[in-house]
Amino acid sequence: MTLDAKAAVSAIGALTKHRPTVAVVLGSGLGALAEDVQNADRIPYERIPGWKRSTVLGHAGQLVVGGLEGKTVAVMQGRLHYYEGYDMQEITFPVRVFKAWGIETIILTNACGGLNPTYKAGDLMVISDHINFMAGNPLRGANDDALGPRFPDMVGAYTEELRRLAHEVDKDLREGVYVAVAGPNFETPAELRMLRRWGADAVGMSTVPEVLVARHSSMRILAIATVTDMATGLPGLIDHVSHEEVLKIADAAGKRLASVVKGVVRRL
Ligand code: HPA
């Protein structure tokens, strides 16, 4: 691993006095929560060595560090995606930095397409498990045994206690399997029908790489997906998807997502 998480931590340490215990990654159009952070220090990604910039509309590209619901948090307002052209190590570098900074709990959010025909746009889904269909893995290459094991166990990666807390905060959350694709195109109807048959409830272009690295380094993980469109590939249930529509629905659902995340953080 050429990226130096310790160097990033010392650069961040020179820009904020806060010492967070929880990291939150905000997905497409879901940046609003970052406005609720108290006494916030806002650190543009370009100030952190090794940390790539967000290039996608709907991702502000700054680390917001401060107080939330009685805890100290580090919020990534804007994530990094594989489809932006970064490699798997680059998009998951922030997770390595969080761990090196002493953070043990990570909450990941995203915008996704709903594959389960009982879902509807605007639903929030707690991720219980995933399918990695991105054709890439951030753990590929020489393993640093000081960071985690060569062959990490993925059973129970999505921490049961955190999932339970989320359901306690909001009784109407869905729970299901997320399949990650590389993107950047939205899926064809044939691909969507295949992904559904594989057992996935939602499809998106993120989250799984971060989960792999967080699990590798024994972090506690909660991931919540926001269904921004129904992507079933079924006749009569086919939506044409656009990034604008994704951002619009994400913005509306973002307020509910923010209260779930805050409720969980309060209970930690
Ligand atoms: N497919 C993949 N990623 C997405 C979608 C989708 O339908 N909606 C939001 N992100």
mmCIF file of C-alpha atoms and ligand atoms in Angstrom:
data_model
loop_
_atom_site.group_PDB
_atom_site.id
_atom_site.type_symbol
_atom_site.label_atom_id
_atom_site.label_comp_id
_atom_site.label_asym_id
_atom_site.label_seq_id
_atom_site.Cartn_x
_atom_site.Cartn_y
_atom_site.Cartn_z
ATOM 1 C CA MET A 1 0.000 0.000 0.000
ATOM 2 C CA THR A 2 1.567 3.235 -1.141
ATOM 3 C CA LEU A 3 -1.044 5.560 0.334
ATOM 4 C CA ASP A 4 0.007 6.677 3.801
ATOM 5 C CA ALA A 5 -2.913 6.809 6.232
ATOM 6 C CA LYS A 6 -0.728 8.071 9.096
ATOM 7 C CA ALA A 7 0.441 11.053 7.031
ATOM 8 C CA ALA A 8 -3.203 11.858 6.260
ATOM 9 C CA VAL A 9 -4.089 11.635 9.964
ATOM 10 C CA SER A 10 -1.340 14.078 10.901
ATOM 11 C CA ALA A 11 -2.440 16.507 8.176
ATOM 12 C CA ILE A 12 -6.027 16.333 9.463
ATOM 13 C CA GLY A 13 -4.796 16.658 13.055
ATOM 14 C CA ALA A 14 -3.219 19.996 12.124
ATOM 15 C CA LEU A 15 -6.590 21.242 10.796
ATOM 16 C CA THR A 16 -8.953 20.156 13.569
ATOM 17 C CA LYS A 17 -8.778 19.572 17.305
ATOM 18 C CA HIS A 18 -11.775 17.223 17.251
ATOM 19 C CA ARG A 19 -11.138 13.519 17.840
ATOM 20 C CA PRO A 20 -14.064 11.646 16.290
ATOM 21 C CA THR A 21 -15.235 8.184 17.304
ATOM 22 C CA VAL A 22 -17.724 7.703 14.469
ATOM 23 C CA ALA A 23 -17.329 8.195 10.704
ATOM 24 C CA VAL A 24 -20.292 8.879 8.434
ATOM 25 C CA VAL A 25 -20.104 8.654 4.638
ATOM 26 C CA LEU A 26 -22.844 10.547 2.814
ATOM 27 C CA GLY A 27 -23.964 9.279 -0.588
ATOM 28 C CA SER A 28 -25.305 11.020 -3.690
ATOM 29 C CA GLY A 29 -27.585 13.929 -2.802
ATOM 30 C CA LEU A 30 -27.456 12.988 0.885
ATOM 31 C CA GLY A 31 -25.113 15.740 2.024
ATOM 32 C CA ALA A 32 -27.639 17.608 4.213
ATOM 33 C CA LEU A 33 -26.650 15.859 7.453
ATOM 34 C CA ALA A 34 -23.283 17.591 7.338
ATOM 35 C CA GLU A 35 -25.091 20.894 8.057
ATOM 36 C CA ASP A 36 -26.151 19.556 11.477
ATOM 37 C CA VAL A 37 -22.592 19.056 12.703
ATOM 38 C CA GLN A 38 -21.800 21.450 15.579
ATOM 39 C CA ASN A 39 -18.582 23.473 15.903
ATOM 40 C CA ALA A 40 -17.643 21.996 12.564
ATOM 41 C CA ASP A 41 -14.227 22.093 10.998
ATOM 42 C CA ARG A 42 -14.631 21.660 7.243
ATOM 43 C CA ILE A 43 -11.619 20.175 5.524
ATOM 44 C CA PRO A 44 -11.623 20.093 1.703
ATOM 45 C CA TYR A 45 -10.412 16.714 0.479
ATOM 46 C CA GLU A 46 -7.542 18.328 -1.416
ATOM 47 C CA ARG A 47 -5.996 19.408 1.902
ATOM 48 C CA ILE A 48 -5.498 15.764 2.911
ATOM 49 C CA PRO A 49 -2.525 13.988 1.294
ATOM 50 C CA GLY A 50 -3.567 10.872 -0.632
ATOM 51 C CA TRP A 51 -7.293 11.685 -0.413
ATOM 52 C CA LYS A 52 -8.886 12.064 -3.864
ATOM 53 C CA ARG A 53 -11.359 14.773 -4.826
ATOM 54 C CA SER A 54 -15.077 14.189 -5.466
ATOM 55 C CA THR A 55 -15.818 14.790 -9.128
ATOM 56 C CA VAL A 56 -19.564 14.024 -9.096
ATOM 57 C CA LEU A 57 -22.424 16.519 -8.901
ATOM 58 C CA GLY A 58 -24.142 16.087 -5.508
ATOM 59 C CA HIS A 59 -20.890 15.415 -3.626
ATOM 60 C CA ALA A 60 -19.422 18.472 -1.894
ATOM 61 C CA GLY A 61 -15.990 16.944 -1.318
ATOM 62 C CA GLN A 62 -15.163 17.898 2.230
ATOM 63 C CA LEU A 63 -14.629 16.226 5.565
ATOM 64 C CA VAL A 64 -16.845 17.807 8.216
ATOM 65 C CA VAL A 65 -15.617 17.146 11.749
ATOM 66 C CA GLY A 66 -17.478 18.152 14.900
ATOM 67 C CA GLY A 67 -20.286 17.308 17.312
ATOM 68 C CA LEU A 68 -23.441 15.362 16.511
ATOM 69 C CA GLU A 69 -25.919 14.050 19.074
ATOM 70 C CA GLY A 70 -23.370 14.155 21.877
ATOM 71 C CA LYS A 71 -20.632 12.354 19.918
ATOM 72 C CA THR A 72 -17.720 13.591 17.872
ATOM 73 C CA VAL A 73 -18.070 12.574 14.239
ATOM 74 C CA ALA A 74 -16.189 12.834 10.961
ATOM 75 C CA VAL A 75 -18.628 13.198 8.075
ATOM 76 C CA MET A 76 -17.563 12.673 4.490
ATOM 77 C CA GLN A 77 -19.764 15.093 2.594
ATOM 78 C CA GLY A 78 -19.331 13.357 -0.726
ATOM 79 C CA ARG A 79 -17.773 9.958 -1.345
ATOM 80 C CA LEU A 80 -15.348 8.683 -3.925
ATOM 81 C CA HIS A 81 -16.537 6.203 -6.546
ATOM 82 C CA TYR A 82 -14.820 3.556 -8.638
ATOM 83 C CA TYR A 83 -16.538 4.905 -11.777
ATOM 84 C CA GLU A 84 -14.759 8.245 -11.319
ATOM 85 C CA GLY A 85 -11.640 6.440 -12.496
ATOM 86 C CA TYR A 86 -10.000 6.051 -9.103
ATOM 87 C CA ASP A 87 -8.726 2.641 -8.136
ATOM 88 C CA MET A 88 -10.155 0.577 -5.308
ATOM 89 C CA GLN A 89 -7.363 1.553 -2.890
ATOM 90 C CA GLU A 90 -7.912 5.235 -3.593
ATOM 91 C CA ILE A 91 -11.672 5.185 -3.026
ATOM 92 C CA THR A 92 -11.272 3.283 0.250
ATOM 93 C CA PHE A 93 -8.301 5.302 1.534
ATOM 94 C CA PRO A 94 -10.633 7.435 3.716
ATOM 95 C CA VAL A 95 -11.670 4.279 5.612
ATOM 96 C CA ARG A 96 -8.003 3.456 6.265
ATOM 97 C CA VAL A 97 -7.528 7.024 7.493
ATOM 98 C CA PHE A 98 -10.558 6.802 9.808
ATOM 99 C CA LYS A 99 -9.195 3.613 11.343
ATOM 100 C CA ALA A 100 -5.702 5.080 11.752
ATOM 101 C CA TRP A 101 -7.354 8.099 13.413
ATOM 102 C CA GLY A 102 -8.889 5.763 16.023
ATOM 103 C CA ILE A 103 -12.431 5.504 14.635
ATOM 104 C CA GLU A 104 -14.042 2.096 15.179
ATOM 105 C CA THR A 105 -17.590 2.697 13.906
ATOM 106 C CA ILE A 106 -18.550 3.664 10.355
ATOM 107 C CA ILE A 107 -21.991 4.565 8.995
ATOM 108 C CA LEU A 108 -22.242 4.417 5.210
ATOM 109 C CA THR A 109 -25.119 5.800 3.168
ATOM 110 C CA ASN A 110 -25.886 5.703 -0.539
ATOM 111 C CA ALA A 111 -28.461 6.243 -3.250
ATOM 112 C CA CYS A 112 -29.545 3.045 -4.988
ATOM 113 C CA GLY A 113 -32.062 1.493 -7.333
ATOM 114 C CA GLY A 114 -34.776 -0.738 -5.846
ATOM 115 C CA LEU A 115 -34.837 -4.292 -7.253
ATOM 116 C CA ASN A 116 -37.333 -5.754 -4.783
ATOM 117 C CA PRO A 117 -40.731 -5.083 -6.413
ATOM 118 C CA THR A 118 -42.339 -4.348 -3.032
ATOM 119 C CA TYR A 119 -40.026 -1.347 -2.572
ATOM 120 C CA LYS A 120 -40.769 2.182 -3.719
ATOM 121 C CA ALA A 121 -38.692 5.267 -4.431
ATOM 122 C CA GLY A 122 -37.939 7.064 -1.186
ATOM 123 C CA ASP A 123 -37.629 3.870 0.912
ATOM 124 C CA LEU A 124 -34.629 3.452 3.181
ATOM 125 C CA MET A 125 -32.999 0.020 3.356
ATOM 126 C CA VAL A 126 -30.629 -1.164 6.065
ATOM 127 C CA ILE A 127 -28.061 -3.324 4.285
ATOM 128 C CA SER A 128 -27.923 -6.793 5.829
ATOM 129 C CA ASP A 129 -25.493 -8.312 3.341
ATOM 130 C CA HIS A 130 -24.027 -7.612 -0.078
ATOM 131 C CA ILE A 131 -22.957 -9.044 -3.416
ATOM 132 C CA ASN A 132 -19.750 -7.597 -4.829
ATOM 133 C CA PHE A 133 -20.295 -7.437 -8.598
ATOM 134 C CA MET A 134 -17.835 -4.589 -9.149
ATOM 135 C CA ALA A 135 -15.080 -6.792 -10.543
ATOM 136 C CA GLY A 136 -12.581 -5.183 -8.236
ATOM 137 C CA ASN A 137 -11.494 -5.495 -4.634
ATOM 138 C CA PRO A 138 -9.558 -2.985 -2.496
ATOM 139 C CA LEU A 139 -7.974 -5.851 -0.541
ATOM 140 C CA ARG A 140 -6.243 -7.222 -3.630
ATOM 141 C CA GLY A 141 -2.445 -7.160 -3.479
ATOM 142 C CA ALA A 142 0.033 -7.644 -0.670
ATOM 143 C CA ASN A 143 -1.738 -7.827 2.679
ATOM 144 C CA ASP A 144 -0.550 -5.662 5.556
ATOM 145 C CA ASP A 145 -1.096 -8.012 8.504
ATOM 146 C CA ALA A 146 -0.914 -5.044 10.869
ATOM 147 C CA LEU A 147 -4.137 -3.742 9.276
ATOM 148 C CA GLY A 148 -6.115 -6.974 9.023
ATOM 149 C CA PRO A 149 -6.177 -10.597 7.873
ATOM 150 C CA ARG A 150 -5.387 -11.856 4.370
ATOM 151 C CA PHE A 151 -8.766 -13.598 4.112
ATOM 152 C CA PRO A 152 -11.334 -11.555 6.039
ATOM 153 C CA ASP A 153 -14.541 -13.248 7.156
ATOM 154 C CA MET A 154 -17.585 -11.464 5.711
ATOM 155 C CA VAL A 155 -20.243 -13.251 7.763
ATOM 156 C CA GLY A 156 -21.831 -10.650 10.001
ATOM 157 C CA ALA A 157 -19.948 -7.750 8.377
ATOM 158 C CA TYR A 158 -23.010 -5.518 8.825
ATOM 159 C CA THR A 159 -23.031 -5.234 12.615
ATOM 160 C CA GLU A 160 -26.244 -6.674 14.011
ATOM 161 C CA GLU A 161 -26.394 -4.338 16.990
ATOM 162 C CA LEU A 162 -26.179 -1.260 14.751
ATOM 163 C CA ARG A 163 -28.879 -2.594 12.432
ATOM 164 C CA ARG A 164 -31.109 -3.146 15.459
ATOM 165 C CA LEU A 165 -30.475 0.429 16.624
ATOM 166 C CA ALA A 166 -31.473 1.752 13.190
ATOM 167 C CA HIS A 167 -34.756 -0.164 13.264
ATOM 168 C CA GLU A 168 -35.362 1.116 16.796
ATOM 169 C CA VAL A 169 -35.027 4.697 15.525
ATOM 170 C CA ASP A 170 -37.274 4.203 12.479
ATOM 171 C CA LYS A 171 -39.756 1.314 12.481
ATOM 172 C CA ASP A 172 -40.393 1.538 8.727
ATOM 173 C CA LEU A 173 -36.895 0.818 7.458
ATOM 174 C CA ARG A 174 -36.507 -1.974 4.934
ATOM 175 C CA GLU A 175 -33.671 -4.437 5.283
ATOM 176 C CA GLY A 176 -32.041 -6.328 2.456
ATOM 177 C CA VAL A 177 -29.165 -7.299 0.203
ATOM 178 C CA TYR A 178 -27.264 -4.683 -1.797
ATOM 179 C CA VAL A 179 -25.460 -5.544 -4.993
ATOM 180 C CA ALA A 180 -22.651 -3.255 -6.107
ATOM 181 C CA VAL A 181 -21.938 -2.678 -9.782
ATOM 182 C CA ALA A 182 -19.065 -0.676 -11.257
ATOM 183 C CA GLY A 183 -21.228 1.811 -13.196
ATOM 184 C CA PRO A 184 -21.283 4.513 -14.441
ATOM 185 C CA ASN A 185 -24.172 3.476 -16.688
ATOM 186 C CA PHE A 186 -27.405 2.474 -15.019
ATOM 187 C CA GLU A 187 -28.168 -1.210 -15.557
ATOM 188 C CA THR A 188 -29.973 -2.699 -18.536
ATOM 189 C CA PRO A 189 -33.363 -4.325 -17.829
ATOM 190 C CA ALA A 190 -31.761 -7.754 -18.444
ATOM 191 C CA GLU A 191 -29.023 -7.004 -15.902
ATOM 192 C CA LEU A 192 -31.605 -5.853 -13.371
ATOM 193 C CA ARG A 193 -33.627 -9.065 -13.732
ATOM 194 C CA MET A 194 -30.435 -11.080 -13.279
ATOM 195 C CA LEU A 195 -29.428 -9.141 -10.147
ATOM 196 C CA ARG A 196 -32.883 -9.672 -8.657
ATOM 197 C CA ARG A 197 -32.657 -13.417 -9.303
ATOM 198 C CA TRP A 198 -29.330 -13.432 -7.527
ATOM 199 C CA GLY A 199 -31.169 -12.352 -4.399
ATOM 200 C CA ALA A 200 -30.429 -8.628 -4.317
ATOM 201 C CA ASP A 201 -33.003 -6.091 -3.101
ATOM 202 C CA ALA A 202 -31.166 -2.983 -4.266
ATOM 203 C CA VAL A 203 -28.387 -2.044 -6.685
ATOM 204 C CA GLY A 204 -25.852 0.751 -6.562
ATOM 205 C CA MET A 205 -22.344 1.841 -7.484
ATOM 206 C CA SER A 206 -20.689 2.266 -4.089
ATOM 207 C CA THR A 207 -20.457 1.202 -0.435
ATOM 208 C CA VAL A 208 -19.134 -2.344 -0.917
ATOM 209 C CA PRO A 209 -15.474 -1.287 -1.335
ATOM 210 C CA GLU A 210 -15.657 0.740 1.898
ATOM 211 C CA VAL A 211 -17.344 -2.160 3.688
ATOM 212 C CA LEU A 212 -14.588 -4.563 2.581
ATOM 213 C CA VAL A 213 -11.889 -2.297 3.995
ATOM 214 C CA ALA A 214 -13.814 -1.464 7.171
ATOM 215 C CA ARG A 215 -14.411 -5.167 7.778
ATOM 216 C CA HIS A 216 -10.763 -5.953 7.051
ATOM 217 C CA SER A 217 -9.835 -3.543 9.834
ATOM 218 C CA SER A 218 -12.492 -4.888 12.265
ATOM 219 C CA MET A 219 -14.680 -1.778 12.286
ATOM 220 C CA ARG A 220 -18.333 -1.819 13.259
ATOM 221 C CA ILE A 221 -20.427 -1.133 10.158
ATOM 222 C CA LEU A 222 -23.890 0.256 9.513
ATOM 223 C CA ALA A 223 -24.971 0.897 5.920
ATOM 224 C CA ILE A 224 -28.252 2.474 4.841
ATOM 225 C CA ALA A 225 -29.325 2.671 1.201
ATOM 226 C CA THR A 226 -31.816 5.229 -0.093
ATOM 227 C CA VAL A 227 -33.988 3.838 -2.889
ATOM 228 C CA THR A 228 -34.115 6.680 -5.389
ATOM 229 C CA ASP A 229 -35.745 4.791 -8.271
ATOM 230 C CA MET A 230 -37.301 1.420 -8.986
ATOM 231 C CA ALA A 231 -34.886 -0.556 -11.101
ATOM 232 C CA THR A 232 -36.703 -3.848 -11.533
ATOM 233 C CA GLY A 233 -36.309 -4.416 -15.263
ATOM 234 C CA LEU A 234 -39.872 -5.789 -15.206
ATOM 235 C CA PRO A 235 -42.431 -4.780 -17.849
ATOM 236 C CA GLY A 236 -44.689 -2.104 -16.377
ATOM 237 C CA LEU A 237 -42.207 -1.516 -13.564
ATOM 238 C CA ILE A 238 -39.418 -0.013 -15.619
ATOM 239 C CA ASP A 239 -38.329 3.476 -14.747
ATOM 240 C CA HIS A 240 -35.924 5.431 -16.859
ATOM 241 C CA VAL A 241 -33.299 6.611 -14.392
ATOM 242 C CA SER A 242 -31.426 9.885 -14.486
ATOM 243 C CA HIS A 243 -28.865 11.327 -12.124
ATOM 244 C CA GLU A 244 -31.098 14.401 -11.702
ATOM 245 C CA GLU A 245 -34.004 12.219 -10.557
ATOM 246 C CA VAL A 246 -31.684 10.322 -8.199
ATOM 247 C CA LEU A 247 -30.540 13.601 -6.626
ATOM 248 C CA LYS A 248 -34.124 14.898 -6.329
ATOM 249 C CA ILE A 249 -35.414 11.808 -4.497
ATOM 250 C CA ALA A 250 -32.240 11.563 -2.410
ATOM 251 C CA ASP A 251 -32.692 15.143 -1.307
ATOM 252 C CA ALA A 252 -36.266 14.465 -0.151
ATOM 253 C CA ALA A 253 -35.401 11.149 1.565
ATOM 254 C CA GLY A 254 -32.214 12.722 2.942
ATOM 255 C CA LYS A 255 -34.063 14.361 5.835
ATOM 256 C CA ARG A 256 -35.417 11.037 7.035
ATOM 257 C CA LEU A 257 -32.032 9.416 6.527
ATOM 258 C CA ALA A 258 -30.422 12.200 8.552
ATOM 259 C CA SER A 259 -32.771 11.549 11.474
ATOM 260 C CA VAL A 260 -32.032 7.813 11.364
ATOM 261 C CA VAL A 261 -28.287 8.448 11.378
ATOM 262 C CA LYS A 262 -28.614 10.974 14.214
ATOM 263 C CA GLY A 263 -30.821 8.604 16.199
ATOM 264 C CA VAL A 264 -28.257 5.831 15.853
ATOM 265 C CA VAL A 265 -25.341 8.117 16.760
ATOM 266 C CA ARG A 266 -27.245 9.284 19.868
ATOM 267 C CA ARG A 267 -27.718 5.673 20.987
ATOM 268 C CA LEU A 268 -24.106 4.572 20.459
HETATM 269 N N1 HPA B 1 -28.721 1.680 -10.341
HETATM 270 C C1 HPA B 1 -27.485 1.836 -9.859
HETATM 271 N N2 HPA B 1 -27.125 2.795 -9.058
HETATM 272 C C2 HPA B 1 -28.068 3.668 -8.678
HETATM 273 C C3 HPA B 1 -29.372 3.567 -9.124
HETATM 274 C C4 HPA B 1 -29.722 2.524 -10.016
HETATM 275 O O1 HPA B 1 -30.875 2.389 -10.453
HETATM 276 N N3 HPA B 1 -30.065 4.582 -8.575
HETATM 277 C C5 HPA B 1 -29.201 5.265 -7.800
HETATM 278 N N4 HPA B 1 -27.982 4.710 -7.867
#
